[in-house]
PDB file of C-alpha atoms in Angstrom:
ATOM      1  CA  MET A   1     -11.436 -93.141  27.986  1.00 33.00           C
ATOM      2  CA  THR A   2      -9.687 -94.575  24.947  1.00 36.00           C
ATOM      3  CA  PRO A   3      -7.010 -97.274  25.298  1.00 36.00           C
ATOM      4  CA  ARG A   4      -4.364 -94.675  24.487  1.00 37.00           C
ATOM      5  CA  ASP A   5      -5.732 -92.309  27.146  1.00 41.00           C
ATOM      6  CA  ALA A   6      -5.794 -95.107  29.711  1.00 36.00           C
ATOM      7  CA  ALA A   7      -2.205 -96.044  28.964  1.00 36.00           C
ATOM      8  CA  ASP A   8      -1.138 -92.429  29.234  1.00 42.00           C
ATOM      9  CA  ALA A   9      -2.939 -92.002  32.545  1.00 41.00           C
ATOM     10  CA  GLY A  10      -1.342 -95.152  33.923  1.00 37.00           C
ATOM     11  CA  SER A  11       2.128 -94.073  32.910  1.00 38.00           C
ATOM     12  CA  GLY A  12       1.711 -90.676  34.508  1.00 41.00           C
ATOM     13  CA  ARG A  13       2.005 -88.882  31.173  1.00 43.00           C
ATOM     14  CA  TRP A  14      -0.783 -86.464  32.153  1.00 43.00           C
ATOM     15  CA  SER A  15       0.056 -86.213  35.855  1.00 48.00           C
ATOM     16  CA  ASP A  16       1.768 -82.786  35.829  1.00 63.00           C
ATOM     17  CA  LEU A  17      -0.426 -80.825  38.251  1.00 68.00           C
ATOM     18  CA  ASP A  18       0.955 -77.539  36.908  1.00 79.00           C
ATOM     19  CA  ARG A  19      -0.608 -78.424  33.559  1.00 94.00           C
ATOM     20  CA  PRO A  20      -4.267 -79.371  34.085  1.00 96.00           C
ATOM     21  CA  PRO A  21      -6.238 -80.555  31.047  1.00 97.00           C
ATOM     22  CA  LEU A  22      -8.569 -78.267  29.151  1.00 98.00           C
ATOM     23  CA  ASP A  23     -12.297 -78.624  29.851  1.00 98.00           C
ATOM     24  CA  ALA A  24     -14.007 -78.952  26.465  1.00 98.00           C
ATOM     25  CA  THR A  25     -17.525 -78.745  27.930  1.00 98.00           C
ATOM     26  CA  ALA A  26     -16.737 -75.516  29.790  1.00 98.00           C
ATOM     27  CA  LEU A  27     -15.087 -74.030  26.714  1.00 98.00           C
ATOM     28  CA  ARG A  28     -18.121 -74.809  24.541  1.00 98.00           C
ATOM     29  CA  ARG A  29     -20.449 -73.343  27.153  1.00 98.00           C
ATOM     30  CA  ALA A  30     -18.403 -70.143  27.276  1.00 98.00           C
ATOM     31  CA  LEU A  31     -17.751 -69.664  23.554  1.00 98.00           C
ATOM     32  CA  VAL A  32     -20.521 -71.238  21.456  1.00 98.00           C
ATOM     33  CA  ARG A  33     -23.625 -69.064  21.343  1.00 97.00           C
ATOM     34  CA  ARG A  34     -26.418 -68.197  18.943  1.00 96.00           C
ATOM     35  CA  GLY A  35     -25.281 -65.513  16.491  1.00 96.00           C
ATOM     36  CA  GLY A  36     -21.623 -65.883  17.483  1.00 98.00           C
ATOM     37  CA  LEU A  37     -18.723 -66.977  15.329  1.00 98.00           C
ATOM     38  CA  TRP A  38     -17.716 -70.139  17.165  1.00 98.00           C
ATOM     39  CA  SER A  39     -19.850 -73.094  16.119  1.00 98.00           C
ATOM     40  CA  GLY A  40     -18.064 -75.835  18.049  1.00 98.00           C
ATOM     41  CA  VAL A  41     -15.020 -76.563  20.193  1.00 98.00           C
ATOM     42  CA  GLU A  42     -13.339 -79.962  20.171  1.00 98.00           C
ATOM     43  CA  VAL A  43     -10.385 -80.898  22.369  1.00 98.00           C
ATOM     44  CA  VAL A  44      -8.273 -83.954  21.491  1.00 98.00           C
ATOM     45  CA  GLN A  45      -5.511 -85.408  23.601  1.00 97.00           C
ATOM     46  CA  ARG A  46      -3.015 -85.831  20.808  1.00 96.00           C
ATOM     47  CA  THR A  47      -2.789 -85.366  17.065  1.00 96.00           C
ATOM     48  CA  GLY A  48      -0.229 -84.743  14.389  1.00 94.00           C
ATOM     49  CA  SER A  49      -1.466 -81.286  13.386  1.00 95.00           C
ATOM     50  CA  THR A  50      -4.707 -79.481  14.212  1.00 96.00           C
ATOM     51  CA  ASN A  51      -4.352 -77.552  10.951  1.00 96.00           C
ATOM     52  CA  ALA A  52      -4.078 -80.717   8.874  1.00 96.00           C
ATOM     53  CA  ASP A  53      -7.018 -82.306  10.697  1.00 97.00           C
ATOM     54  CA  LEU A  54      -9.279 -79.273  10.292  1.00 98.00           C
ATOM     55  CA  VAL A  55      -8.335 -78.753   6.635  1.00 97.00           C
ATOM     56  CA  ALA A  56      -9.241 -82.393   5.986  1.00 97.00           C
ATOM     57  CA  ALA A  57     -12.536 -82.079   7.853  1.00 97.00           C
ATOM     58  CA  ALA A  58     -13.464 -78.882   6.008  1.00 96.00           C
ATOM     59  CA  SER A  59     -12.549 -80.378   2.636  1.00 93.00           C
ATOM     60  CA  ALA A  60     -14.783 -83.371   3.417  1.00 94.00           C
ATOM     61  CA  GLY A  61     -17.674 -81.113   4.392  1.00 94.00           C
ATOM     62  CA  GLN A  62     -17.451 -82.225   8.024  1.00 96.00           C
ATOM     63  CA  ALA A  63     -16.698 -78.834   9.593  1.00 97.00           C
ATOM     64  CA  ALA A  64     -18.522 -75.507   9.486  1.00 96.00           C
ATOM     65  CA  GLU A  65     -17.224 -71.976   9.879  1.00 98.00           C
ATOM     66  CA  GLY A  66     -16.277 -71.295  13.456  1.00 98.00           C
ATOM     67  CA  ALA A  67     -15.115 -74.831  14.204  1.00 98.00           C
ATOM     68  CA  VAL A  68     -12.290 -74.846  16.758  1.00 98.00           C
ATOM     69  CA  LEU A  69      -9.966 -77.828  17.145  1.00 98.00           C
ATOM     70  CA  VAL A  70      -7.611 -77.860  20.131  1.00 98.00           C
ATOM     71  CA  ALA A  71      -4.912 -80.430  20.878  1.00 98.00           C
ATOM     72  CA  GLU A  72      -3.300 -81.047  24.242  1.00 97.00           C
ATOM     73  CA  GLU A  73      -0.273 -82.272  22.306  1.00 96.00           C
ATOM     74  CA  GLN A  74       0.805 -82.016  18.670  1.00 92.00           C
ATOM     75  CA  THR A  75       3.302 -84.525  17.327  1.00 88.00           C
ATOM     76  CA  ALA A  76       3.758 -82.957  13.893  1.00 75.00           C
ATOM     77  CA  GLY A  77       2.893 -79.305  14.391  1.00 59.00           C
ATOM     78  CA  ARG A  78       4.144 -76.990  11.662  1.00 57.00           C
ATOM     79  CA  GLY A  79       5.070 -73.365  11.394  1.00 52.00           C
ATOM     80  CA  ARG A  80       5.867 -71.253   8.367  1.00 49.00           C
ATOM     81  CA  LEU A  81       8.285 -72.727   5.818  1.00 45.00           C
ATOM     82  CA  ASP A  82       7.341 -76.206   7.135  1.00 53.00           C
ATOM     83  CA  ARG A  83       9.300 -75.709  10.348  1.00 57.00           C
ATOM     84  CA  ARG A  84       8.452 -78.158  13.137  1.00 61.00           C
ATOM     85  CA  TRP A  85       6.696 -76.953  16.260  1.00 59.00           C
ATOM     86  CA  SER A  86       6.956 -79.256  19.260  1.00 68.00           C
ATOM     87  CA  ALA A  87       6.270 -78.866  22.974  1.00 81.00           C
ATOM     88  CA  PRO A  88       5.471 -81.080  25.973  1.00 92.00           C
ATOM     89  CA  PRO A  89       1.814 -82.119  26.437  1.00 95.00           C
ATOM     90  CA  ARG A  90      -0.438 -79.420  27.919  1.00 97.00           C
ATOM     91  CA  SER A  91       2.405 -76.888  28.030  1.00 97.00           C
ATOM     92  CA  GLY A  92       0.760 -74.557  25.534  1.00 97.00           C
ATOM     93  CA  LEU A  93      -2.250 -73.705  23.419  1.00 98.00           C
ATOM     94  CA  PHE A  94      -2.263 -75.522  20.086  1.00 97.00           C
ATOM     95  CA  PHE A  95      -5.427 -74.926  18.098  1.00 98.00           C
ATOM     96  CA  SER A  96      -6.904 -74.231  14.675  1.00 98.00           C
ATOM     97  CA  VAL A  97     -10.051 -72.421  13.567  1.00 98.00           C
ATOM     98  CA  LEU A  98     -12.047 -72.599  10.346  1.00 98.00           C
ATOM     99  CA  LEU A  99     -13.001 -69.267   8.766  1.00 98.00           C
ATOM    100  CA  THR A 100     -15.137 -68.659   5.689  1.00 98.00           C
ATOM    101  CA  PRO A 101     -14.891 -64.940   4.877  1.00 97.00           C
ATOM    102  CA  ASP A 102     -17.241 -65.021   1.890  1.00 95.00           C
ATOM    103  CA  GLU A 103     -17.903 -61.254   2.002  1.00 95.00           C
ATOM    104  CA  VAL A 104     -14.182 -60.557   1.598  1.00 98.00           C
ATOM    105  CA  PRO A 105     -12.314 -60.678  -1.732  1.00 97.00           C
ATOM    106  CA  VAL A 106      -9.751 -63.473  -1.835  1.00 96.00           C
ATOM    107  CA  SER A 107      -7.078 -60.858  -2.539  1.00 96.00           C
ATOM    108  CA  ARG A 108      -7.518 -59.641   1.057  1.00 97.00           C
ATOM    109  CA  TRP A 109      -7.360 -63.046   2.747  1.00 97.00           C
ATOM    110  CA  GLY A 110      -3.634 -62.565   3.240  1.00 96.00           C
ATOM    111  CA  TRP A 111      -4.545 -60.322   6.159  1.00 98.00           C
ATOM    112  CA  LEU A 112      -5.934 -63.258   8.163  1.00 98.00           C
ATOM    113  CA  PRO A 113      -2.602 -64.296   9.771  1.00 97.00           C
ATOM    114  CA  LEU A 114      -1.902 -60.667  10.705  1.00 98.00           C
ATOM    115  CA  LEU A 115      -5.450 -60.249  12.049  1.00 98.00           C
ATOM    116  CA  THR A 116      -4.994 -63.394  14.116  1.00 98.00           C
ATOM    117  CA  GLY A 117      -1.712 -62.061  15.467  1.00 98.00           C
ATOM    118  CA  VAL A 118      -3.434 -58.876  16.639  1.00 98.00           C
ATOM    119  CA  ALA A 119      -6.194 -60.923  18.267  1.00 98.00           C
ATOM    120  CA  VAL A 120      -3.783 -63.268  20.025  1.00 98.00           C
ATOM    121  CA  ALA A 121      -1.660 -60.410  21.348  1.00 97.00           C
ATOM    122  CA  THR A 122      -4.755 -58.558  22.565  1.00 97.00           C
ATOM    123  CA  GLY A 123      -6.275 -61.622  24.216  1.00 98.00           C
ATOM    124  CA  LEU A 124      -3.050 -62.564  25.986  1.00 98.00           C
ATOM    125  CA  ALA A 125      -2.480 -59.022  27.201  1.00 97.00           C
ATOM    126  CA  ARG A 126      -5.962 -59.050  28.739  1.00 97.00           C
ATOM    127  CA  ALA A 127      -5.870 -62.520  30.272  1.00 98.00           C
ATOM    128  CA  ALA A 128      -2.192 -63.201  30.974  1.00 97.00           C
ATOM    129  CA  GLY A 129      -1.038 -59.702  31.840  1.00 96.00           C
ATOM    130  CA  VAL A 130       2.077 -60.092  29.736  1.00 94.00           C
ATOM    131  CA  ASP A 131       3.389 -57.631  27.156  1.00 90.00           C
ATOM    132  CA  THR A 132       3.476 -59.133  23.690  1.00 94.00           C
ATOM    133  CA  ALA A 133       4.644 -57.885  20.315  1.00 97.00           C
ATOM    134  CA  LEU A 134       4.244 -59.079  16.744  1.00 98.00           C
ATOM    135  CA  LYS A 135       7.070 -59.954  14.406  1.00 97.00           C
ATOM    136  CA  TRP A 136       5.965 -59.731  10.775  1.00 97.00           C
ATOM    137  CA  PRO A 137       4.201 -61.665   9.516  1.00 93.00           C
ATOM    138  CA  ASN A 138       3.038 -64.077  12.197  1.00 90.00           C
ATOM    139  CA  ASP A 139       5.285 -64.530  15.242  1.00 96.00           C
ATOM    140  CA  LEU A 140       4.352 -63.619  18.802  1.00 97.00           C
ATOM    141  CA  LEU A 141       7.242 -62.172  20.828  1.00 98.00           C
ATOM    142  CA  VAL A 142       7.684 -61.843  24.580  1.00 98.00           C
ATOM    143  CA  THR A 143      10.519 -60.454  26.657  1.00 97.00           C
ATOM    144  CA  VAL A 144      12.421 -62.868  28.913  1.00 97.00           C
ATOM    145  CA  GLY A 145      14.856 -60.919  31.061  1.00 93.00           C
ATOM    146  CA  ASP A 146      16.099 -58.327  28.580  1.00 92.00           C
ATOM    147  CA  GLU A 147      15.863 -60.659  25.584  1.00 95.00           C
ATOM    148  CA  GLU A 148      13.156 -60.774  22.929  1.00 95.00           C
ATOM    149  CA  ARG A 149      11.997 -64.332  22.278  1.00 96.00           C
ATOM    150  CA  LYS A 150       9.402 -66.115  20.172  1.00 96.00           C
ATOM    151  CA  ALA A 151       6.561 -67.601  22.214  1.00 97.00           C
ATOM    152  CA  GLY A 152       4.042 -68.281  19.483  1.00 95.00           C
ATOM    153  CA  GLY A 153       3.316 -68.541  15.791  1.00 95.00           C
ATOM    154  CA  ILE A 154       0.464 -68.590  13.294  1.00 96.00           C
ATOM    155  CA  LEU A 155      -0.059 -70.588  10.114  1.00 95.00           C
ATOM    156  CA  ALA A 156      -2.926 -70.032   7.651  1.00 96.00           C
ATOM    157  CA  GLU A 157      -3.861 -72.594   4.984  1.00 96.00           C
ATOM    158  CA  ARG A 158      -6.596 -72.728   2.371  1.00 96.00           C
ATOM    159  CA  ALA A 159      -9.332 -75.302   2.884  1.00 96.00           C
ATOM    160  CA  GLY A 160     -11.081 -75.731  -0.435  1.00 90.00           C
ATOM    161  CA  GLU A 161     -12.218 -72.724  -2.443  1.00 90.00           C
ATOM    162  CA  ASP A 162     -14.049 -70.738   0.209  1.00 94.00           C
ATOM    163  CA  SER A 163     -12.375 -71.327   3.581  1.00 97.00           C
ATOM    164  CA  VAL A 164      -9.159 -70.782   5.483  1.00 98.00           C
ATOM    165  CA  VAL A 165      -7.835 -72.714   8.457  1.00 98.00           C
ATOM    166  CA  VAL A 166      -5.734 -70.615  10.820  1.00 98.00           C
ATOM    167  CA  GLY A 167      -3.542 -72.461  13.306  1.00 97.00           C
ATOM    168  CA  VAL A 168      -2.051 -70.951  16.438  1.00 97.00           C
ATOM    169  CA  GLY A 169       0.662 -72.291  18.721  1.00 96.00           C
ATOM    170  CA  ILE A 170       1.521 -70.529  21.979  1.00 97.00           C
ATOM    171  CA  ASN A 171       4.064 -71.644  24.580  1.00 97.00           C
ATOM    172  CA  VAL A 172       2.352 -71.092  27.923  1.00 98.00           C
ATOM    173  CA  THR A 173       4.105 -72.960  30.762  1.00 97.00           C
ATOM    174  CA  LEU A 174       7.208 -74.124  28.902  1.00 96.00           C
ATOM    175  CA  ARG A 175      10.157 -74.123  31.301  1.00 95.00           C
ATOM    176  CA  ALA A 176      13.720 -73.098  30.465  1.00 95.00           C
ATOM    177  CA  ASP A 177      14.942 -76.697  30.322  1.00 94.00           C
ATOM    178  CA  GLU A 178      12.128 -77.573  27.890  1.00 94.00           C
ATOM    179  CA  LEU A 179      12.822 -74.918  25.265  1.00 93.00           C
ATOM    180  CA  PRO A 180      13.346 -76.440  21.805  1.00 89.00           C
ATOM    181  CA  VAL A 181      15.885 -73.705  20.969  1.00 89.00           C
ATOM    182  CA  PRO A 182      17.517 -71.047  23.168  1.00 88.00           C
ATOM    183  CA  GLN A 183      15.693 -68.277  21.279  1.00 90.00           C
ATOM    184  CA  ALA A 184      12.274 -69.616  22.283  1.00 95.00           C
ATOM    185  CA  GLY A 185      10.202 -68.289  25.160  1.00 97.00           C
ATOM    186  CA  SER A 186       6.920 -68.806  26.937  1.00 98.00           C
ATOM    187  CA  LEU A 187       4.340 -66.771  28.790  1.00 98.00           C
ATOM    188  CA  ALA A 188       5.547 -68.218  32.093  1.00 97.00           C
ATOM    189  CA  LEU A 189       9.164 -67.275  31.409  1.00 98.00           C
ATOM    190  CA  ALA A 190       7.990 -63.766  30.491  1.00 98.00           C
ATOM    191  CA  GLY A 191       6.370 -63.390  33.917  1.00 97.00           C
ATOM    192  CA  ALA A 192       2.722 -63.870  32.953  1.00 98.00           C
ATOM    193  CA  ALA A 193       0.294 -63.198  35.798  1.00 97.00           C
ATOM    194  CA  ASN A 194      -1.931 -66.065  34.634  1.00 97.00           C
ATOM    195  CA  THR A 195      -0.968 -69.307  32.884  1.00 97.00           C
ATOM    196  CA  ASP A 196      -4.323 -71.104  33.195  1.00 97.00           C
ATOM    197  CA  ARG A 197      -4.948 -72.175  29.620  1.00 98.00           C
ATOM    198  CA  ASP A 198      -8.769 -72.202  29.836  1.00 98.00           C
ATOM    199  CA  PRO A 199      -9.205 -68.437  30.379  1.00 98.00           C
ATOM    200  CA  LEU A 200      -6.307 -67.709  28.029  1.00 98.00           C
ATOM    201  CA  LEU A 201      -7.944 -69.639  25.192  1.00 98.00           C
ATOM    202  CA  ARG A 202     -11.305 -68.012  25.848  1.00 98.00           C
ATOM    203  CA  ALA A 203      -9.736 -64.542  25.790  1.00 98.00           C
ATOM    204  CA  VAL A 204      -7.860 -65.227  22.545  1.00 98.00           C
ATOM    205  CA  LEU A 205     -10.911 -66.661  20.762  1.00 98.00           C
ATOM    206  CA  ARG A 206     -13.164 -63.811  21.912  1.00 98.00           C
ATOM    207  CA  SER A 207     -10.590 -61.298  20.702  1.00 98.00           C
ATOM    208  CA  LEU A 208     -10.338 -63.142  17.373  1.00 98.00           C
ATOM    209  CA  GLU A 209     -14.107 -63.059  17.001  1.00 98.00           C
ATOM    210  CA  GLU A 210     -14.095 -59.281  17.543  1.00 98.00           C
ATOM    211  CA  GLU A 211     -11.257 -58.561  15.113  1.00 98.00           C
ATOM    212  CA  TYR A 212     -12.615 -60.910  12.454  1.00 98.00           C
ATOM    213  CA  GLY A 213     -16.104 -59.399  12.758  1.00 98.00           C
ATOM    214  CA  ARG A 214     -14.810 -55.853  12.207  1.00 98.00           C
ATOM    215  CA  TRP A 215     -12.690 -56.952   9.259  1.00 98.00           C
ATOM    216  CA  ARG A 216     -15.544 -58.839   7.603  1.00 98.00           C
ATOM    217  CA  ALA A 217     -17.965 -55.951   8.136  1.00 98.00           C
ATOM    218  CA  ALA A 218     -15.508 -53.695   6.275  1.00 98.00           C
ATOM    219  CA  GLY A 219     -15.261 -56.144   3.370  1.00 98.00           C
ATOM    220  CA  GLY A 220     -11.735 -57.020   4.430  1.00 98.00           C
ATOM    221  CA  ASP A 221     -10.508 -53.441   3.974  1.00 98.00           C
ATOM    222  CA  PRO A 222      -7.565 -53.231   6.410  1.00 98.00           C
ATOM    223  CA  ALA A 223      -7.732 -49.438   6.665  1.00 98.00           C
ATOM    224  CA  ALA A 224     -11.496 -49.090   7.120  1.00 98.00           C
ATOM    225  CA  SER A 225     -11.572 -51.874   9.718  1.00 98.00           C
ATOM    226  CA  GLY A 226      -8.662 -50.366  11.650  1.00 98.00           C
ATOM    227  CA  LEU A 227      -6.659 -53.571  11.268  1.00 98.00           C
ATOM    228  CA  GLN A 228      -3.744 -52.041   9.365  1.00 98.00           C
ATOM    229  CA  GLU A 229      -3.236 -49.317  11.980  1.00 98.00           C
ATOM    230  CA  THR A 230      -3.634 -51.710  14.915  1.00 98.00           C
ATOM    231  CA  TYR A 231      -1.205 -54.217  13.456  1.00 98.00           C
ATOM    232  CA  ALA A 232       1.408 -51.534  12.777  1.00 98.00           C
ATOM    233  CA  ALA A 233       1.085 -50.233  16.350  1.00 97.00           C
ATOM    234  CA  GLY A 234       1.904 -53.660  17.769  1.00 97.00           C
ATOM    235  CA  CYS A 235       4.484 -54.736  15.204  1.00 98.00           C
ATOM    236  CA  ALA A 236       7.993 -54.994  16.655  1.00 97.00           C
ATOM    237  CA  THR A 237       9.480 -55.303  13.166  1.00 98.00           C
ATOM    238  CA  LEU A 238       8.692 -51.730  12.103  1.00 97.00           C
ATOM    239  CA  GLY A 239      11.462 -49.229  12.661  1.00 96.00           C
ATOM    240  CA  ARG A 240      14.142 -51.909  12.747  1.00 96.00           C
ATOM    241  CA  THR A 241      16.920 -52.855  10.409  1.00 97.00           C
ATOM    242  CA  VAL A 242      16.000 -56.275   9.067  1.00 97.00           C
ATOM    243  CA  ARG A 243      17.185 -58.894   6.633  1.00 97.00           C
ATOM    244  CA  ALA A 244      14.535 -60.530   4.488  1.00 96.00           C
ATOM    245  CA  GLU A 245      15.412 -64.007   3.259  1.00 94.00           C
ATOM    246  CA  LEU A 246      13.427 -64.191   0.023  1.00 91.00           C
ATOM    247  CA  PRO A 247      12.484 -66.995  -2.358  1.00 86.00           C
ATOM    248  CA  GLY A 248      15.175 -67.796  -4.889  1.00 86.00           C
ATOM    249  CA  ASP A 249      18.031 -67.484  -2.365  1.00 88.00           C
ATOM    250  CA  ARG A 250      17.803 -63.696  -2.477  1.00 91.00           C
ATOM    251  CA  SER A 251      18.107 -61.472   0.577  1.00 94.00           C
ATOM    252  CA  LEU A 252      17.231 -57.850   1.198  1.00 96.00           C
ATOM    253  CA  VAL A 253      18.569 -55.634   3.994  1.00 96.00           C
ATOM    254  CA  GLY A 254      17.047 -52.345   5.048  1.00 97.00           C
ATOM    255  CA  GLU A 255      14.716 -50.610   7.459  1.00 97.00           C
ATOM    256  CA  ALA A 256      11.184 -51.964   7.864  1.00 97.00           C
ATOM    257  CA  VAL A 257       9.156 -48.796   7.400  1.00 98.00           C
ATOM    258  CA  ALA A 258       5.531 -49.875   6.885  1.00 98.00           C
ATOM    259  CA  VAL A 259       2.977 -52.610   6.362  1.00 98.00           C
ATOM    260  CA  ASP A 260       1.125 -51.787   3.144  1.00 98.00           C
ATOM    261  CA  GLY A 261      -2.514 -52.290   2.199  1.00 97.00           C
ATOM    262  CA  ASP A 262      -1.822 -55.838   1.063  1.00 97.00           C
ATOM    263  CA  GLY A 263      -0.214 -56.789   4.363  1.00 97.00           C
ATOM    264  CA  ARG A 264       3.281 -56.753   2.887  1.00 97.00           C
ATOM    265  CA  LEU A 265       6.304 -55.497   4.806  1.00 98.00           C
ATOM    266  CA  VAL A 266       7.870 -52.451   3.120  1.00 98.00           C
ATOM    267  CA  ILE A 267      11.654 -52.353   3.421  1.00 98.00           C
ATOM    268  CA  ALA A 268      13.649 -49.208   2.622  1.00 98.00           C
ATOM    269  CA  THR A 269      17.139 -50.085   1.366  1.00 95.00           C
ATOM    270  CA  GLU A 270      20.299 -48.003   1.567  1.00 92.00           C
ATOM    271  CA  GLU A 271      19.849 -47.282  -2.138  1.00 92.00           C
ATOM    272  CA  GLY A 272      16.646 -45.388  -1.335  1.00 90.00           C
ATOM    273  CA  VAL A 273      14.336 -48.027  -2.792  1.00 95.00           C
ATOM    274  CA  GLN A 274      11.227 -49.111  -0.916  1.00 97.00           C
ATOM    275  CA  GLU A 275      10.497 -52.736  -1.689  1.00 96.00           C
ATOM    276  CA  PRO A 276       7.378 -54.576  -0.451  1.00 97.00           C
ATOM    277  CA  VAL A 277       7.953 -58.133   0.760  1.00 96.00           C
ATOM    278  CA  GLY A 278       5.004 -60.514   0.701  1.00 93.00           C
ATOM    279  CA  ALA A 279       6.773 -63.766   1.558  1.00 87.00           C
ATOM    280  CA  GLY A 280      10.035 -64.560   3.238  1.00 87.00           C
ATOM    281  CA  ASP A 281      11.832 -64.991   6.526  1.00 91.00           C
ATOM    282  CA  ILE A 282      12.556 -61.798   8.464  1.00 95.00           C
ATOM    283  CA  VAL A 283      15.566 -61.445  10.769  1.00 95.00           C
ATOM    284  CA  HIS A 284      15.673 -58.514  13.190  1.00 95.00           C
ATOM    285  CA  LEU A 285      19.214 -57.100  12.984  1.00 93.00           C
ATOM    286  CA  ARG A 286      18.950 -54.402  15.637  1.00 73.00           C
ATOM    287  CA  PRO A 287      16.437 -53.141  18.237  1.00 68.00           C
ATOM    288  CA  ALA A 288      13.893 -50.513  17.232  1.00 57.00           C
TER     289      ALA A 288
END
């Protein structure tokens, strides 16, 4: 036990019995196998950002494809557009994975956050028994009461020339009085049948391994791998009127009608123009 861990234990920081710690040894035993994607699983008590740590390790040649870094607490977690992501210790799953899709053209790597979203939604549906939906491009939505709320997010970053680090944050046992904003949610608040983080993480990583394997085998082709169709089927953004906040202080309002072959959201405006959006913040203006 490190001095920091000892101090935390003495102060009762980790004493919440509803939030047991992750078992790194059990996770490695369950996930790391010969011929599989996952090459190692490390669990740290606290860090600024698992993405930043894994990008640094990969850039220094200290991490191989399939490395998984999990934090019980992140103090400087980030979402898209450099938004902060914070949550109480052990209240969620905060992890990053290193992927090296060398068989896939770089032009198709933009599908990795969407692929991860599909995998996370599938894994949580299997293990938590909670309905989830995807908000383009990388938010995980759950229903709390009759309200749609964000319970998770994904952030992909390049690590050198040949790798990508994909970070995932999921609110698992976050209680109503712990929500960072009223629009946030958690699996527990959505009525999940299971909030044990060990089986949830295993299910998500196994699902990610499956989706990533199919995508790689198809050379990253989203149609041939079935990824484009699967993502569209689970995307809560499609069929809705949305506002896209675009770079350059420009906005676009219209109906989200498709996700194209490059992973972009296609918005049909009132003027009859279909415009693909590859980057921006999407606001759902009405239910599907």
